[in-house]
Coordinates of C-alpha atoms in Angstrom, one line a residue:
X6 CA -9.4 48.9 -14.3
X7 CA -11.1 51.4 -12.0
X8 CA -11.9 54.8 -13.5
X9 CA -10.0 57.7 -11.9
X10 CA -11.7 59.7 -9.2
X11 CA -13.6 62.7 -10.6
X12 CA -14.1 66.1 -9.0
X13 CA -17.8 65.4 -8.9
X14 CA -17.3 62.2 -7.0
X15 CA -14.9 63.9 -4.6
X16 CA -17.4 66.7 -4.0
X17 CA -20.2 64.3 -3.4
X18 CA -18.3 61.8 -1.3
X19 CA -19.9 61.1 2.1
X20 CA -17.0 61.1 4.4
X21 CA -19.3 60.5 7.4
X22 CA -20.3 57.2 5.8
X23 CA -16.6 56.2 5.6
X24 CA -16.2 57.1 9.3
X25 CA -19.3 55.1 10.1
X26 CA -17.7 52.1 8.2
X27 CA -14.5 52.6 10.2
X28 CA -16.5 52.6 13.4
X29 CA -18.2 49.4 12.3
X30 CA -14.9 47.6 11.7
X31 CA -13.8 48.9 15.1
X32 CA -16.9 47.4 16.7
X33 CA -16.1 44.0 15.0
X34 CA -12.6 44.2 16.3
X35 CA -13.8 44.9 19.9
X36 CA -16.4 42.1 19.6
X37 CA -13.6 39.7 18.6
X38 CA -11.5 40.9 21.6
X39 CA -14.5 40.3 23.9
X40 CA -15.0 36.8 22.3
X41 CA -11.3 36.0 22.9
X42 CA -11.6 37.0 26.6
X43 CA -14.8 34.9 26.9
X44 CA -13.1 31.8 25.3
X45 CA -10.1 32.3 27.6
X46 CA -12.3 32.8 30.6
X47 CA -15.7 31.2 30.8
X48 CA -15.3 28.4 28.3
X49 CA -11.8 27.2 29.0
X50 CA -12.2 27.8 32.7
X51 CA -15.4 25.7 32.9
X52 CA -13.7 22.8 31.2
X53 CA -10.6 23.1 33.3
X54 CA -12.5 23.2 36.5
X55 CA -15.1 20.5 35.8
X56 CA -13.3 18.0 33.4
X57 CA -10.1 16.0 33.8
X58 CA -9.6 13.8 30.8
X59 CA -7.8 13.7 27.5
X60 CA -10.9 14.8 25.7
X61 CA -11.2 17.8 28.0
X62 CA -7.6 18.7 27.5
X63 CA -8.1 18.4 23.7
X64 CA -11.1 20.7 24.0
X65 CA -9.1 23.3 25.9
X66 CA -6.4 23.2 23.2
X67 CA -9.1 23.7 20.5
X68 CA -10.5 26.6 22.5
X69 CA -7.0 28.1 22.7
X70 CA -6.7 27.9 19.0
X71 CA -10.1 29.6 18.7
X72 CA -8.8 32.3 21.0
X73 CA -5.9 32.9 18.7
X74 CA -8.3 33.0 15.8
X75 CA -10.3 35.8 17.5
X76 CA -7.0 37.6 18.1
X77 CA -6.3 37.5 14.4
X78 CA -9.8 38.8 13.6
X79 CA -9.3 41.6 16.1
X80 CA -6.0 42.5 14.5
X81 CA -7.2 42.5 10.9
X82 CA -10.5 44.3 11.7
X83 CA -8.5 46.8 13.6
X84 CA -6.3 47.4 10.5
X85 CA -9.4 47.8 8.4
X86 CA -10.8 50.3 10.8
X87 CA -7.5 52.3 10.7
X88 CA -7.3 52.1 6.9
X89 CA -10.9 53.3 6.3
X90 CA -10.5 56.0 8.9
X91 CA -7.2 57.1 7.4
X92 CA -8.8 57.2 3.9
X93 CA -11.6 59.4 5.2
X94 CA -9.2 61.7 7.1
X95 CA -6.9 62.1 4.0
X96 CA -9.8 62.8 1.6
X97 CA -11.2 65.5 3.9
X98 CA -8.6 68.1 2.8
X99 CA -8.9 67.7 -1.0
X100 CA -12.7 67.6 -0.7
X101 CA -12.8 70.8 1.3
X102 CA -10.5 72.5 -1.2
X103 CA -12.7 71.4 -4.1
X104 CA -15.8 72.6 -2.4
X105 CA -14.2 76.0 -1.7
X106 CA -13.0 76.3 -5.3
X107 CA -16.5 75.4 -6.6
X108 CA -18.0 78.0 -4.2
X109 CA -15.6 80.6 -5.6
X110 CA -16.6 79.7 -9.2
X111 CA -20.3 80.0 -8.3
X112 CA -19.8 83.4 -6.6
X113 CA -18.3 84.7 -9.9
X114 CA -20.9 83.0 -12.1
X115 CA -18.2 80.9 -13.8
X116 CA -19.0 77.6 -15.4
X117 CA -17.3 74.4 -14.1
X118 CA -17.0 71.9 -16.9
X119 CA -17.1 68.1 -16.6
X120 CA -13.3 68.0 -16.9
X121 CA -12.8 70.6 -14.2
X122 CA -11.9 73.5 -16.5
X123 CA -13.4 76.8 -15.7
X124 CA -15.4 78.9 -18.2
X125 CA -15.5 82.6 -17.7
X126 CA -17.4 85.5 -19.4
X127 CA -16.3 88.3 -21.7
X128 CA -15.2 91.5 -19.9
X129 CA -13.3 94.7 -20.6
X130 CA -12.3 96.3 -23.9
X131 CA -9.3 95.6 -26.0
X132 CA -7.0 98.6 -26.5
X133 CA -6.1 97.3 -29.9
X134 CA -9.5 96.5 -31.4
X135 CA -11.8 98.5 -29.2
X136 CA -14.0 95.5 -28.9
X137 CA -15.1 93.6 -25.8
X138 CA -12.5 91.0 -24.7
X139 CA -14.1 87.6 -25.1
X140 CA -14.5 85.0 -22.4
X141 CA -12.6 81.8 -22.3
X142 CA -11.8 78.6 -20.6
X143 CA -9.0 77.9 -18.0
X144 CA -7.7 74.4 -17.8
X145 CA -6.4 73.4 -14.4
X146 CA -2.7 72.6 -13.7
X147 CA -2.1 70.2 -10.9
X148 CA 1.5 71.2 -10.2
X149 CA 3.2 68.2 -11.7
X150 CA 5.8 68.5 -14.5
X151 CA 5.3 66.5 -17.6
X152 CA 2.4 64.4 -19.0
X153 CA -0.6 64.5 -16.8
X154 CA 0.3 67.9 -15.4
X155 CA -3.1 69.3 -16.1
X156 CA -6.7 68.2 -16.3
X157 CA -6.6 68.2 -20.1
X158 CA -3.2 66.7 -20.6
X159 CA 0.4 67.9 -21.0
X160 CA 1.1 71.4 -20.0
X161 CA -2.2 71.9 -18.2
X162 CA -3.9 73.4 -21.2
X163 CA -3.6 70.8 -23.9
X164 CA -3.1 73.5 -26.5
X165 CA -6.6 74.8 -26.2
X166 CA -7.0 78.4 -27.5
X167 CA -8.0 80.9 -25.0
X168 CA -10.2 83.4 -26.9
X169 CA -9.5 86.0 -24.2
X170 CA -5.8 86.0 -25.3
X171 CA -6.8 87.2 -28.8
X172 CA -4.3 86.9 -31.7
X173 CA -1.4 86.7 -29.3
X174 CA -2.2 83.0 -28.6
X175 CA -2.5 80.9 -25.4
X176 CA 1.1 81.4 -24.3
X177 CA 0.6 85.1 -23.5
X178 CA -1.1 86.8 -20.6
X179 CA -4.9 87.3 -21.1
X180 CA -6.3 90.8 -20.8
X181 CA -9.6 89.5 -19.6
X182 CA -9.8 90.4 -15.8
X183 CA -11.7 87.1 -15.1
X184 CA -8.9 84.9 -16.6
X185 CA -6.5 84.9 -13.6
X186 CA -9.3 84.1 -11.1
X187 CA -10.7 81.3 -13.3
X188 CA -7.2 79.9 -13.7
X189 CA -6.6 79.9 -10.0
X190 CA -9.9 78.1 -9.4
X191 CA -9.1 75.5 -12.1
X192 CA -5.7 74.9 -10.6
X193 CA -7.1 74.4 -7.1
X194 CA -9.5 71.8 -8.4
X195 CA -6.8 70.1 -10.4
X196 CA -4.4 69.9 -7.4
X197 CA -7.1 68.8 -5.0
X198 CA -8.1 66.1 -7.4
X199 CA -4.4 65.1 -7.8
X200 CA -4.1 64.6 -4.1
X201 CA -7.4 62.7 -3.8
X202 CA -6.4 60.3 -6.6
X203 CA -3.1 59.7 -5.0
X204 CA -4.7 58.9 -1.7
X205 CA -7.4 56.8 -3.3
X206 CA -4.7 54.7 -5.2
X207 CA -2.7 54.1 -2.1
X208 CA -5.6 52.9 -0.1
X209 CA -7.0 50.8 -3.0
X210 CA -3.8 48.8 -2.7
X211 CA -4.2 48.4 1.0
X212 CA -7.8 47.2 0.8
X213 CA -6.8 44.7 -1.8
X214 CA -4.4 43.1 0.7
X215 CA -6.9 43.2 3.6
X216 CA -8.8 40.2 2.4
X217 CA -9.1 36.7 3.9
X218 CA -9.9 33.6 1.9
X219 CA -12.8 31.4 3.0
X220 CA -11.9 28.6 5.4
X221 CA -8.7 30.4 6.4
X222 CA -6.5 28.6 9.0
X223 CA -4.8 31.0 11.3
X224 CA -1.1 29.9 11.6
X225 CA 2.3 31.4 11.5
X226 CA 1.9 32.1 7.7
X227 CA -1.3 33.9 8.4
X228 CA 0.3 36.1 11.0
X229 CA 3.1 36.8 8.5
X230 CA 0.5 38.1 6.1
X231 CA -0.9 40.2 9.0
X232 CA 2.5 41.8 9.4
X233 CA 2.5 42.6 5.7
X234 CA -1.0 44.1 6.0
X235 CA 0.2 46.2 8.9
X236 CA 3.1 47.4 6.9
X237 CA 0.8 48.3 4.0
X238 CA -1.5 50.3 6.3
X239 CA 1.5 52.2 7.7
X240 CA 2.8 52.9 4.2
X241 CA -0.6 54.1 3.1
X242 CA -0.8 56.5 6.1
X243 CA 2.5 57.9 5.0
X244 CA 3.9 57.7 8.5
X245 CA 1.5 60.4 9.7
X246 CA 0.3 58.3 12.7
X247 CA 3.8 57.4 13.7
X248 CA 5.0 61.0 13.6
X249 CA 2.4 61.8 16.2
X250 CA 3.8 59.2 18.7
X251 CA 6.0 61.0 21.3
X252 CA 8.9 58.7 21.0
X253 CA 11.5 61.2 22.3
X254 CA 9.4 62.5 25.2
X255 CA 9.5 61.4 28.8
X256 CA 7.2 58.6 30.1
X257 CA 5.2 61.2 31.9
X258 CA 4.6 63.1 28.7
X259 CA 3.7 59.9 26.9
X260 CA 1.1 59.1 29.6
X261 CA -0.4 62.6 29.2
X262 CA -0.5 62.1 25.4
X263 CA -2.2 58.7 25.6
X264 CA -4.7 60.0 28.2
X265 CA -5.6 62.8 25.8
X266 CA -6.5 60.6 22.9
X267 CA -10.0 59.6 21.9
X268 CA -10.8 55.9 22.1
X269 CA -11.0 55.8 18.3
X270 CA -7.5 57.2 18.0
X271 CA -6.1 54.8 20.5
X272 CA -7.6 51.9 18.5
X273 CA -5.8 53.2 15.4
X274 CA -2.5 53.3 17.2
X275 CA -2.9 49.8 18.6
X276 CA -4.0 48.4 15.2
X277 CA -1.2 50.0 13.1
X278 CA 1.7 50.4 15.6
X279 CA 1.4 47.6 18.3
X280 CA 5.2 47.1 18.2
X281 CA 5.7 50.8 19.2
X282 CA 2.9 51.3 21.7
X283 CA 3.6 47.9 23.3
X284 CA 7.2 48.9 24.1
X285 CA 6.6 52.5 25.0
X286 CA 7.3 53.4 28.6
X287 CA 4.5 55.6 30.1
X288 CA 1.7 53.6 28.4
X289 CA -0.6 51.8 30.8
X290 CA 0.2 48.1 31.5
X291 CA -3.1 46.7 30.1
X292 CA -2.6 48.6 26.8
X293 CA 1.0 47.4 26.5
X294 CA -0.1 43.9 27.2
X295 CA -2.8 44.0 24.5
X296 CA -0.4 45.3 21.9
X297 CA 2.4 42.9 22.8
X298 CA 0.1 39.8 22.7
X299 CA -0.3 40.8 19.0
X300 CA 3.4 41.5 18.7
X301 CA 4.1 38.1 20.0
X302 CA 2.2 36.4 17.2
X303 CA 3.8 38.6 14.6
X304 CA 7.3 37.8 15.9
X305 CA 6.5 34.0 16.0
X306 CA 5.4 34.3 12.4
X307 CA 8.7 36.2 11.5
X308 CA 11.0 33.7 13.1
X309 CA 9.0 30.7 11.8
X310 CA 10.1 31.7 8.4
X311 CA 13.8 32.1 9.2
X312 CA 16.7 29.6 9.4
X313 CA 19.7 29.5 11.7
X314 CA 20.5 29.0 15.3
X315 CA 19.5 32.5 16.5
X316 CA 16.1 32.3 14.8
X317 CA 15.4 28.9 16.3
X318 CA 16.4 30.2 19.8
X319 CA 14.2 33.3 19.4
X320 CA 11.3 31.2 18.1
X321 CA 11.7 28.8 21.1
X322 CA 11.6 31.7 23.5
X323 CA 8.6 33.3 21.9
X324 CA 6.6 30.1 21.8
X325 CA 7.4 29.3 25.4
X326 CA 6.2 32.8 26.5
X327 CA 3.0 32.1 24.6
X328 CA 2.7 28.8 26.4
X329 CA 3.3 30.4 29.7
X330 CA 0.6 33.0 29.1
X331 CA -1.9 30.3 28.1
X332 CA -1.0 28.3 31.1
X333 CA -1.3 31.3 33.4
X334 CA -4.8 32.1 32.0
X335 CA -5.9 28.5 32.6
X336 CA -4.4 28.3 36.1
X337 CA -6.0 31.5 37.3
X338 CA -9.4 30.2 36.5
X339 CA -9.0 27.4 39.0
X340 CA -6.7 29.2 41.4
X341 CA -7.6 32.9 42.0
X342 CA -4.3 33.4 44.0
X343 CA -2.3 33.0 40.8
X344 CA -1.1 36.5 39.7
X345 CA -2.2 37.5 36.2
X346 CA 0.5 37.8 33.6
X347 CA 1.2 40.9 31.6
X348 CA 3.5 41.2 28.6
X349 CA 4.9 44.7 28.9
X350 CA 7.5 44.4 26.2
X351 CA 8.5 42.1 23.3
X352 CA 10.9 42.7 20.5
X353 CA 13.7 41.1 18.4
X354 CA 16.2 43.9 18.9
X355 CA 19.7 42.7 19.8
X356 CA 19.7 39.5 21.8
X357 CA 15.9 39.9 22.2
X358 CA 13.7 42.0 24.4
X359 CA 11.0 40.7 26.8
X360 CA 9.4 42.4 29.8
X361 CA 6.9 40.2 31.7
X362 CA 4.9 41.1 34.9
X363 CA 3.1 38.9 37.3
X364 CA 0.4 41.1 38.9
X365 CA -0.7 44.4 37.4
X366 CA 2.1 46.9 38.0
X367 CA -0.4 49.8 37.6
X368 CA -2.7 48.8 40.4
X369 CA -0.2 47.2 42.8
X370 CA 1.3 49.2 45.7
X371 CA 4.5 47.2 45.6
X372 CA 6.3 46.6 42.2
X373 CA 9.7 45.1 41.6
X374 CA 11.7 45.0 38.3
X375 CA 14.3 42.3 38.2
X376 CA 17.2 42.5 35.7
X377 CA 18.7 39.2 34.6
X378 CA 22.4 38.8 33.8
X379 CA 25.1 36.7 32.2
X380 CA 24.1 34.7 29.2
X381 CA 20.4 35.8 29.2
X382 CA 18.7 36.1 25.8
X383 CA 15.2 35.8 24.4
X384 CA 15.2 32.0 24.3
X385 CA 13.5 29.0 25.9
X386 CA 15.7 29.1 29.0
X387 CA 14.7 32.7 29.6
X388 CA 11.0 32.0 29.1
X389 CA 11.2 29.0 31.5
X390 CA 13.6 30.1 34.2
X391 CA 13.6 33.9 34.4
X392 CA 9.9 34.2 34.0
X393 CA 9.6 31.6 36.8
X394 CA 11.8 33.8 39.1
X395 CA 9.5 36.8 38.6
X396 CA 6.5 34.5 39.1
X397 CA 7.8 33.0 42.4
X398 CA 8.7 36.5 43.7
X399 CA 5.2 37.8 43.0
X400 CA 3.5 34.7 44.6
X401 CA 5.5 35.0 47.8
X402 CA 5.3 38.8 48.0
X403 CA 1.5 38.6 47.6
X404 CA 1.4 36.5 50.7
X405 CA 2.8 39.5 52.6
X406 CA 0.7 42.1 50.7
X407 CA -1.7 41.0 48.0
X408 CA -1.1 44.4 46.2
X409 CA 2.3 43.3 44.9
X410 CA 3.6 42.7 41.4
X411 CA 6.9 41.4 40.1
X412 CA 8.6 42.0 36.7
X413 CA 11.4 40.4 34.8
X414 CA 13.0 43.1 32.6
X415 CA 15.1 41.9 29.6
X416 CA 15.4 45.3 28.1
X417 CA 19.1 45.2 27.2
X418 CA 21.8 42.9 25.8
X419 CA 23.5 41.0 28.6
X420 CA 26.9 39.6 27.8
X421 CA 26.7 36.1 26.3
X422 CA 28.9 33.4 27.7
X423 CA 31.3 31.4 25.7
X424 CA 31.8 29.1 28.7
X425 CA 31.0 29.3 32.4
X426 CA 34.3 28.3 34.2
X427 CA 36.2 31.0 36.0
X428 CA 39.0 31.1 33.5
X429 CA 36.6 31.6 30.6
X430 CA 34.7 34.3 32.5
X431 CA 37.9 36.3 33.1
X432 CA 38.8 36.0 29.4
X433 CA 35.4 37.1 28.1
X434 CA 35.8 40.8 27.3
X435 CA 32.0 41.5 27.2
X436 CA 31.4 39.8 30.6
X437 CA 34.2 41.6 32.2
X438 CA 33.3 45.0 30.8
X439 CA 30.7 47.3 32.2
X440 CA 29.9 48.6 28.7
X441 CA 26.7 46.7 28.2
X442 CA 25.4 47.5 31.7
X443 CA 26.0 51.2 31.2
X444 CA 24.4 51.2 27.7
X445 CA 21.3 49.4 29.2
X446 CA 20.9 51.7 32.2
X447 CA 19.0 54.5 30.5
X448 CA 16.4 52.1 29.2
X449 CA 16.0 50.6 32.7
X450 CA 15.5 54.0 34.2
X451 CA 13.0 54.9 31.5
X452 CA 11.0 51.8 32.3
X453 CA 11.1 52.5 36.1
X454 CA 10.0 56.0 35.4
X455 CA 7.1 54.6 33.4
X456 CA 6.1 52.4 36.3
X457 CA 5.8 55.4 38.5
X458 CA 3.7 57.5 36.2
X459 CA 1.2 54.7 35.3
X460 CA 0.8 53.4 38.8
X461 CA -2.6 54.3 40.4
X462 CA -1.1 54.8 43.8
X463 CA 0.4 58.2 44.5
X464 CA 3.8 56.9 45.7
X465 CA 4.2 53.1 44.9
X466 CA 6.9 51.1 46.6
X467 CA 9.4 50.2 43.8
X468 CA 12.2 47.7 44.1
X469 CA 15.1 47.4 41.7
X470 CA 16.6 43.9 41.6
X471 CA 19.8 43.0 39.8
X472 CA 21.0 39.4 39.5
X473 CA 24.5 38.5 38.3
X474 CA 25.6 41.0 35.6
X475 CA 22.1 42.6 36.0
X476 CA 23.3 44.0 39.3
X477 CA 26.0 45.9 37.5
X478 CA 23.3 47.4 35.3
X479 CA 21.3 48.4 38.3
X480 CA 24.5 50.0 39.7
X481 CA 25.0 51.9 36.5
X482 CA 21.3 53.0 36.5
X483 CA 21.8 54.5 40.0
X484 CA 24.6 56.7 38.6
X485 CA 22.5 58.2 35.9
X486 CA 21.2 61.7 36.6
X487 CA 18.7 61.5 39.4
X488 CA 19.3 57.8 40.0
X489 CA 16.7 55.1 39.4
X490 CA 13.3 56.9 39.2
X491 CA 11.0 56.1 42.1
X492 CA 13.2 53.3 43.5
X493 CA 12.8 52.7 47.2
X494 CA 14.9 49.6 47.7
X495 CA 17.6 47.8 45.8
X496 CA 18.3 44.1 45.9
X497 CA 21.6 42.7 44.6
X498 CA 21.9 38.9 44.0
X499 CA 25.0 36.9 43.0
X500 CA 26.7 40.2 42.2
X501 CA 30.2 40.6 40.7
X502 CA 30.1 44.2 41.9
X503 CA 28.0 47.2 41.0
X504 CA 30.5 49.9 40.0
X505 CA 30.4 51.8 43.4
X506 CA 32.2 51.0 46.6
X507 CA 29.5 51.8 49.1
X508 CA 25.8 51.1 49.4
X509 CA 25.3 54.8 50.2
X510 CA 26.3 55.7 46.7
X511 CA 23.3 53.9 45.2
X512 CA 20.9 56.7 45.9
X513 CA 18.3 55.0 48.1
X514 CA 20.2 55.1 51.4
X515 CA 22.4 52.2 52.6
X516 CA 19.6 50.8 54.8
X517 CA 17.5 50.2 51.7
X518 CA 20.2 48.1 49.9
X519 CA 20.0 44.4 50.4
X520 CA 22.5 41.7 49.2
X521 CA 22.2 38.0 48.7
X522 CA 25.5 36.2 48.1
X523 CA 25.7 32.4 48.3
X524 CA 28.9 30.9 49.7
X525 CA 29.3 28.6 46.7
X526 CA 28.4 31.2 44.0
X527 CA 31.7 31.8 42.1
X528 CA 30.2 34.8 40.2
X529 CA 29.9 36.7 43.5
X530 CA 33.6 35.9 44.3
X531 CA 35.3 36.9 41.0
X532 CA 38.7 38.3 41.8
X533 CA 39.3 42.1 41.6
X534 CA 41.1 43.4 38.5
X535 CA 44.1 44.1 40.7
X536 CA 44.1 40.5 42.0
X537 CA 43.7 39.1 38.5
X538 CA 46.7 41.2 37.2
X539 CA 48.9 40.4 40.2
X540 CA 48.1 36.7 40.1
X541 CA 48.8 36.6 36.4
X542 CA 52.1 38.5 36.7
X543 CA 53.4 36.1 39.3
X544 CA 51.9 32.9 37.9
X545 CA 55.3 31.8 36.7
X546 CA 56.4 31.7 40.3
X547 CA 53.9 29.0 41.2
X548 CA 50.5 28.9 42.9
X549 CA 51.8 30.1 46.3
X550 CA 53.5 33.3 44.9
X551 CA 50.4 34.0 42.8
X552 CA 48.1 33.7 45.8
X553 CA 50.3 35.9 48.0
X554 CA 50.5 38.5 45.3
X555 CA 46.8 38.5 44.8
X556 CA 46.2 38.8 48.6
X557 CA 48.5 41.8 48.7
X558 CA 46.6 43.4 45.9
X559 CA 43.4 43.1 48.0
X560 CA 44.4 43.2 51.6
X561 CA 40.9 43.7 52.9
X562 CA 39.7 40.8 50.9
X563 CA 36.6 42.8 49.9
X564 CA 37.3 43.7 46.3
X565 CA 35.7 41.9 43.4
X566 CA 35.6 42.6 39.6
X567 CA 33.3 45.6 39.5
X568 CA 34.3 47.2 42.9
X569 CA 33.7 46.4 46.5
X570 CA 32.0 43.1 47.2
X571 CA 28.4 44.0 48.0
X572 CA 28.4 41.3 50.7
X573 CA 31.3 42.9 52.5
X574 CA 31.2 45.1 55.6
X575 CA 33.0 47.8 53.7
X576 CA 30.2 48.1 51.2
X577 CA 27.7 48.7 54.0
X578 CA 24.5 47.0 52.7
X579 CA 22.2 44.6 54.5
X580 CA 23.3 41.0 53.7
X581 CA 20.4 38.6 54.1
X582 CA 20.5 34.8 54.5
X583 CA 20.7 32.5 51.6
X584 CA 21.6 28.9 51.2
X585 CA 25.2 28.1 50.5
X586 CA 24.1 26.3 47.4
X587 CA 25.7 23.3 45.7
X588 CA 29.5 23.4 45.3
X589 CA 30.7 24.1 41.8
X590 CA 31.4 21.0 39.7
X591 CA 31.8 18.7 42.8
X592 CA 28.1 18.7 43.4
X593 CA 27.6 17.3 39.9
X594 CA 25.3 20.2 38.8
X595 CA 27.7 22.1 36.7
X596 CA 30.1 25.0 37.4
X597 CA 27.7 27.6 38.9
X598 CA 24.6 25.9 40.4
X599 CA 24.4 28.2 43.4
X600 CA 24.3 31.2 41.1
X601 CA 20.7 30.3 40.0
X602 CA 18.9 29.5 43.2
X603 CA 18.3 32.8 44.9
X604 CA 14.6 33.2 43.7
X605 CA 13.8 29.5 44.0
X606 CA 11.4 28.7 46.9
X607 CA 12.2 24.9 46.5
X608 CA 16.0 25.1 46.4
X609 CA 16.5 28.2 48.6
X610 CA 13.3 29.0 50.5
X611 CA 15.0 31.5 52.8
X612 CA 16.5 33.6 50.1
X613 CA 13.2 33.6 48.1
X614 CA 11.3 34.6 51.2
X615 CA 13.7 37.4 52.0
X616 CA 13.4 38.8 48.4
X617 CA 9.6 38.7 48.7
X618 CA 9.7 40.5 52.1
X619 CA 11.7 43.3 50.6
X620 CA 9.6 43.5 47.5
X621 CA 6.4 43.7 49.5
X622 CA 7.7 46.4 51.7
X623 CA 8.2 44.2 54.8
X624 CA 12.0 44.6 55.6
X625 CA 11.4 43.5 59.2
X626 CA 10.8 40.0 57.9
X627 CA 14.2 39.8 56.4
X628 CA 16.7 37.4 58.1
X629 CA 20.2 38.8 58.1
X630 CA 23.6 37.2 57.5
X631 CA 27.0 38.3 58.7
X632 CA 29.3 40.1 56.2
X633 CA 32.0 38.2 54.3

């Protein structure tokens, strides 16, 4: 067992050496990061460009594993850097206090004993005996109650007789004028030593965890261990680092905070709190991407160890995002037109969180953020389909203006479908309620605000896109105080209504609101609440009476579930051309095939081109459609 830290060791500890060690671990972490980039770039790229064979594909896969290994090295070395730096920072205060106490002892010519007690000289004359009051020895008390409360043992004095107290014994006040000062110095040494030993013990436990066995294979289990290591480093730091993160501030305040940190401090936050930094609006995109690539591995490890349908769905989505990122890196090496992929958010909260950008949103003049809708969750379908929509929008928008980026924002809990036929939709309380949209709106506005403050252009062109129930969230976001921060244009696709009756109420001007509504998309034709009630009341009278009653309830035929039909003339937006889409059920593609084609350049090239024109700030390229 390691001997307790002594005051002599604390005094002589070279904290600068600890800081040098922390910097060295930081350098190793950065080297691993650079090696990962080189593997992803030069080596994998060279193979992808020059070799087309099974062996070349196998080599690329091995290099991808190597890349993940470097990612793990970067993570663990970053944690070591944070731990060593944290140890040095926490020991600085008790060391300073010990040195100050020792300086006071020297100034009074007191003796500091091996055990930290303070010897002081005789002084003054006793009123009772007329003799000089003898010197004594003050044992430090560390402030704890019970055994161990003092340097010498229980009670702080271990029953030692203080000669200065004379016949009255150690429990009474000494008449030697040096005693009180000596006791104060001894107590300060004892308390500083107490704090240093507590710190030392905490970090000893951390360093014992931060060890890798020879021949380690980096897999989900290894990343699970990394998550435990991260938790240990956080616990050792006592939450000090986390308390400094401006969680409750605005994205602009967070940006200023991040910009004001030293590189070393940033590395500490990234190493210990990637899950916080990676999902914090106002932090630059490249930083969030770096943190979230690590978060992705940690979440894969977490769900790999869990059972159940939800865990399997989350794991499938996370692994597919990882696959898409690896595919994107490889594709970009052979096709420079491919927009780079940034992971701006990833978490397991609720139905899952994922924010993925194609193109750098901080360096692009045009940036869109698309909100998916009904039935979306962090699963394989989202990672394949919704990411593809953001990708296709970015690719087409960059044809109009290369300085364009497109984002899919799954930052809320969309209603989950128990079925997809119209009757089921109308009976699904979550789907037919605006509650989830309204709860998600503040998070979307925070994200949009963050896009504005981190963008390097003074006034970037921002487009808010809502698809399906996501359009209801966009509508709710416009009704928050100040509307959607920085939004110039709004695009509504397959919308069941947005909660307002006129495009002018969305805060960007009606000429900047665009609507795509396929003829065969039943979600964009859900009956209004009045129609549904009227039709239900008169259902006993047969289909004709139900139809007439519903038509009376909506005489303008322009109301749908969440207000005016955005594709109607009464709403007042620009309706652009989209393909009618396959007919529900009859086309043999399910109940709502037309609801999913708006972004697809293969199935609906005109709609995809119109969306891209809006996103890239080229509204004159939009082809219009007559109102419903």
